[in-house]
Coordinates of C-alpha atoms and ligand atoms in Angstrom, one line a residue:
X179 CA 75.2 78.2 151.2
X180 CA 78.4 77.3 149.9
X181 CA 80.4 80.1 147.5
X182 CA 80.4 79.1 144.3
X183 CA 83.1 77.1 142.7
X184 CA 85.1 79.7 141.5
X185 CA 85.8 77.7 138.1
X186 CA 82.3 76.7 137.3
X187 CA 81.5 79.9 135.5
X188 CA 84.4 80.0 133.2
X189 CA 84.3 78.9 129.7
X190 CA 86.7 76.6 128.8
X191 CA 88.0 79.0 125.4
X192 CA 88.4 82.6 125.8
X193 CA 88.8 84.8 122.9
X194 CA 90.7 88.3 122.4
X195 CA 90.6 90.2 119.5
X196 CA 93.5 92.3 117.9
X197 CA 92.9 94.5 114.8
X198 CA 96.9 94.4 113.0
X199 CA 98.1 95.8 110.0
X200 CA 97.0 99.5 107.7
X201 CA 94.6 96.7 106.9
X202 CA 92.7 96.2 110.6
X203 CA 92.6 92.5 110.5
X204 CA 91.1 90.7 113.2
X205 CA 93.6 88.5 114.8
X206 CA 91.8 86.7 117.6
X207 CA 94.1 85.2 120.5
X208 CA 92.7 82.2 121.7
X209 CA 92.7 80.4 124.6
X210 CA 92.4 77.3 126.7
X211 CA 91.2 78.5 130.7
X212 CA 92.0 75.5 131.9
X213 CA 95.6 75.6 130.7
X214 CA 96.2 79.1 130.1
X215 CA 97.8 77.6 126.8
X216 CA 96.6 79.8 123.7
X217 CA 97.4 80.2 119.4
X218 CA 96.9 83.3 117.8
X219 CA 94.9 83.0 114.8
X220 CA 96.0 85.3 111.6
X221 CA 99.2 87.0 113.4
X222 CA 99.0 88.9 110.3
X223 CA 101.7 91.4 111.8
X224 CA 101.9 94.1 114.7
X225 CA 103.7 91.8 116.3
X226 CA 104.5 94.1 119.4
X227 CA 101.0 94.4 120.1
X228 CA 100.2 90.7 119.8
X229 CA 102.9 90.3 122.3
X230 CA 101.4 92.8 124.9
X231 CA 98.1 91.1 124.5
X232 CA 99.5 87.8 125.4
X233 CA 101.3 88.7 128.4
X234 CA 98.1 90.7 129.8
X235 CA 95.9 87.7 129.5
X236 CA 98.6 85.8 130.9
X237 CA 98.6 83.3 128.1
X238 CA 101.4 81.0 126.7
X239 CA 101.6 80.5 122.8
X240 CA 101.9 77.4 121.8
X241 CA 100.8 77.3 118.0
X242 CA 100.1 80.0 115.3
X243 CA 96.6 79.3 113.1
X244 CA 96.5 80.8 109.8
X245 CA 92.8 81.0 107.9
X246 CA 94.4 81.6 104.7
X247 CA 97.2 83.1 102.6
X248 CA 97.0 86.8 102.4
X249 CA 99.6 89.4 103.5
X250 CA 97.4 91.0 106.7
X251 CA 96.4 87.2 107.6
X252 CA 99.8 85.6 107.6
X253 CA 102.2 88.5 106.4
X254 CA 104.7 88.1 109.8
X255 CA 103.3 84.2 110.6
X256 CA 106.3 83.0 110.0
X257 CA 108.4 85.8 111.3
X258 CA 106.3 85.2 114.7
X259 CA 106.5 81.3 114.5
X260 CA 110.4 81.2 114.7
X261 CA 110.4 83.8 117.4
X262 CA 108.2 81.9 119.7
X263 CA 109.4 78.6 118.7
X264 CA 105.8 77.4 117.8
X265 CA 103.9 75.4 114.9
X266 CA 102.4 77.1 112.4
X267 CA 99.1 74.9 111.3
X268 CA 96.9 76.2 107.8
X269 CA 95.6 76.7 105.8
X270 CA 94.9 74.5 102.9
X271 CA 97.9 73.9 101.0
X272 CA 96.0 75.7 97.7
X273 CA 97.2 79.0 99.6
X274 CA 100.7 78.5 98.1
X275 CA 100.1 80.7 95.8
X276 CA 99.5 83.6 98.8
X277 CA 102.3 82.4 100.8
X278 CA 104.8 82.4 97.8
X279 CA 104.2 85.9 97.5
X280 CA 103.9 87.5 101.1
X281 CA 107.5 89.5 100.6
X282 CA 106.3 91.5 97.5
X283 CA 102.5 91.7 98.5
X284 CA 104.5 92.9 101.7
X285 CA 105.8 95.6 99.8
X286 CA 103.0 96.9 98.9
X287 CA 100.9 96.7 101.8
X288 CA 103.9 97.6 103.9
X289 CA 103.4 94.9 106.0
X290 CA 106.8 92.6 106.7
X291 CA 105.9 89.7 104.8
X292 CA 107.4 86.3 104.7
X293 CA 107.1 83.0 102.8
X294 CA 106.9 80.1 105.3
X295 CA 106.1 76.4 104.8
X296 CA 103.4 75.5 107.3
X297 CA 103.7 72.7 109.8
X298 CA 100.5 71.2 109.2
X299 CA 98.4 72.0 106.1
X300 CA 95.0 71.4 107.0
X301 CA 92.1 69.9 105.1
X302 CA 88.1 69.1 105.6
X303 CA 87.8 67.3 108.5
X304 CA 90.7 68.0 110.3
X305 CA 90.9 69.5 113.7
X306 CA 93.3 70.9 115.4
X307 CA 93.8 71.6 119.3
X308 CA 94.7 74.5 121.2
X309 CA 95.7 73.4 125.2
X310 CA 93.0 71.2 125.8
X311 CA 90.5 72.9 123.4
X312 CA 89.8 70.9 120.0
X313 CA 88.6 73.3 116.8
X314 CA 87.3 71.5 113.7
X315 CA 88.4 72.8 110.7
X316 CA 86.4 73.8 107.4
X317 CA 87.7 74.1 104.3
X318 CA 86.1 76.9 102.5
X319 CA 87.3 78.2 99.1
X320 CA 86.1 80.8 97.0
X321 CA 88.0 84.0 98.5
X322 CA 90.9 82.0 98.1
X323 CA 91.2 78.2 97.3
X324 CA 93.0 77.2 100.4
X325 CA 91.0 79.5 102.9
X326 CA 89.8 77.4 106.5
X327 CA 87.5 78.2 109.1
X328 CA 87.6 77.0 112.8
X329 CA 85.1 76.4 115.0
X330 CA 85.1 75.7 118.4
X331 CA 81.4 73.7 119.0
X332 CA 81.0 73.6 122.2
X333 CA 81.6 77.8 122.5
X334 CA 79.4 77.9 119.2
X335 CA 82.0 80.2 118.2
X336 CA 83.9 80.2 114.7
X337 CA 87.0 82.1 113.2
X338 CA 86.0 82.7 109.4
X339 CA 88.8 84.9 108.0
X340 CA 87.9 86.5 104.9
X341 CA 85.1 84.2 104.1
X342 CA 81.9 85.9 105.5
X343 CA 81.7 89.5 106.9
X344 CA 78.6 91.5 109.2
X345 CA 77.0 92.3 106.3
X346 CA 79.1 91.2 103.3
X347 CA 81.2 87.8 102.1
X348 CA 84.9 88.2 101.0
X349 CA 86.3 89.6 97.7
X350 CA 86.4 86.7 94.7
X351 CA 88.2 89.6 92.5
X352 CA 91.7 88.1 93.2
X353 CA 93.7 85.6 91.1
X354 CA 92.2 82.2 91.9
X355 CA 88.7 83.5 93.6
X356 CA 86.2 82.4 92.9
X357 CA 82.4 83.4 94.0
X358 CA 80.1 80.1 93.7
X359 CA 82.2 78.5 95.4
X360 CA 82.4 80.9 98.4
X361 CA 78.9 81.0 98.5
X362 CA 78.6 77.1 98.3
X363 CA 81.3 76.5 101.5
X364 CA 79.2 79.4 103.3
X365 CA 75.7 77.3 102.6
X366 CA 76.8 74.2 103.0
X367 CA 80.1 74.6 105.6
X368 CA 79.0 77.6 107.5
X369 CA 75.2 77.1 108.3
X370 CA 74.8 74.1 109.4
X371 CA 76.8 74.9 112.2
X372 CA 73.9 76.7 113.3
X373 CA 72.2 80.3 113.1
X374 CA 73.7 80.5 117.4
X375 CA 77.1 80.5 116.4
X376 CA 79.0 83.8 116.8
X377 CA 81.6 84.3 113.8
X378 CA 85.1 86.7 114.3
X379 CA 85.2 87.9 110.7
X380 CA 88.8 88.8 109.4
X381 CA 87.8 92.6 109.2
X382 CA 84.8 94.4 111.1
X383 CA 82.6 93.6 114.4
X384 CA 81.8 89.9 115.2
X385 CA 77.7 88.7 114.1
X386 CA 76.4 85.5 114.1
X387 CA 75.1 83.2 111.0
X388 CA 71.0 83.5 111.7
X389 CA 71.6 87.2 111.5
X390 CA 73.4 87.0 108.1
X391 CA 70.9 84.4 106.9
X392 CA 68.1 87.2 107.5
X393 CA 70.0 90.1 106.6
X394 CA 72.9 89.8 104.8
X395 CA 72.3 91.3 101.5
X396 CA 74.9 88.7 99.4
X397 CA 73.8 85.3 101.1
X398 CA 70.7 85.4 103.5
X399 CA 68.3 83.2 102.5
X400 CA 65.8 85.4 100.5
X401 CA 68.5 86.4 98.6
X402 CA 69.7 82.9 97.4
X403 CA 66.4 81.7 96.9
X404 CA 65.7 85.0 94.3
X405 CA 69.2 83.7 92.4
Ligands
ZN1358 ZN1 91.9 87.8 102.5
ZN1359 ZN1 91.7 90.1 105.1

């Protein structure tokens, strides 16, 4: 018998995770196998490490992906964009707000934060394409109004920021939050993508939607039909 075909067992997107800032964000590098061409989604900062991670996958950026507007998403986005000499595409353009203030909530958070105008603001129904990879984006509000998700359908794989955690759903606490609508983008965005699909949370370890929709104690199933 013939060896294998070296190529058929890789996936066409392979994911890295990178937890950067005090805050341990989850910024996923992202790439296309077939074109070793890659975006870092929420290069929130830590930019050194991003960096390193790059060059040991062996990956060339070629866009920067933001979920949404807060400091340990975006904080050094554009900081990292004019470096590379790549597109920044997201979120919604209802993160102004966030992105307006990234120097003083950079302050606080001591993270170096800059406001930067987005290539590309994104909206429901958009997608956008990383080498030869195309993600669909969802708009889902609620943890802030211009917060997206991607998902990547034929990985069954999705890059939810601060919307949904293992175990919890983002904080609706800040100015412009807003809960019913976080849990109506998780309900009717998030699961019909399908109880399969792994999620990379903003903060935490990676789960998948059927396990939240049995266990999560803010929006599995049981819960919402008790509300
Ligand atoms: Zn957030
Ligand atoms: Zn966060």
């Amino acid at each position: 018998m013939a060896n294998p075909d070296p190529n058929a067992a890789q996936p066409p997107l392979r994911a890295a995770i990178v937890p950067v800032t005090p805050l341990q964000q989850n910024c996923t590098l992202l790439w296309c196998t077939k074109t070793m061409r890659g975006a870092f989604v929420d290069p929130g900062g830590d930019l050194d490490r991003l960096r390193a991670a790059a060059t040991q996958h062996g990956v060339t950026i070629e866009k920067l992906l933001i979920t949404h507007g807060h400091i340990d998403h975006c904080g050094s986005a554009g900081i990292f964009a004019e470096e590379l000499g790549v597109p920044i595409e997201g979120p919604h353009e209802a993160d102004r707000y966030w992105i307006a203030r990234l120097e003083d909530d950079g302050r606080a958070y001591r993270v170096p934060g800059k406001p930067f105008e987005p290539d590309r603001w994104l909206v429901q129904g958009d997608q956008v394409t990383v080498g030869e990879l195309v993600l669909d984006v969802y708009h889902c509000p609620g943890h802030t109004p211009g917060h997206v998700v991607f998902h990547h359908p034929e990985s069954q794989l999705a890059i939810v920021g601060d919307v949904l955690f293992q175990g919890s759903i983002g904080r609706t606490d800040f100015p412009l939050g807003n809960h019913q609508d976080l849990i109506d983008a998780i309900t009717t965005r998030l699961w019909p993508l399908g109880d399969e699909t792994v999620f990379v949370p903003g903060h935490g370890q990676p789960s998948n939607f059927g396990q939240e929709r049995r266990t999560n104690p803010f929006v599995a199933d049981s819960v919402l039909a008790r509300a």
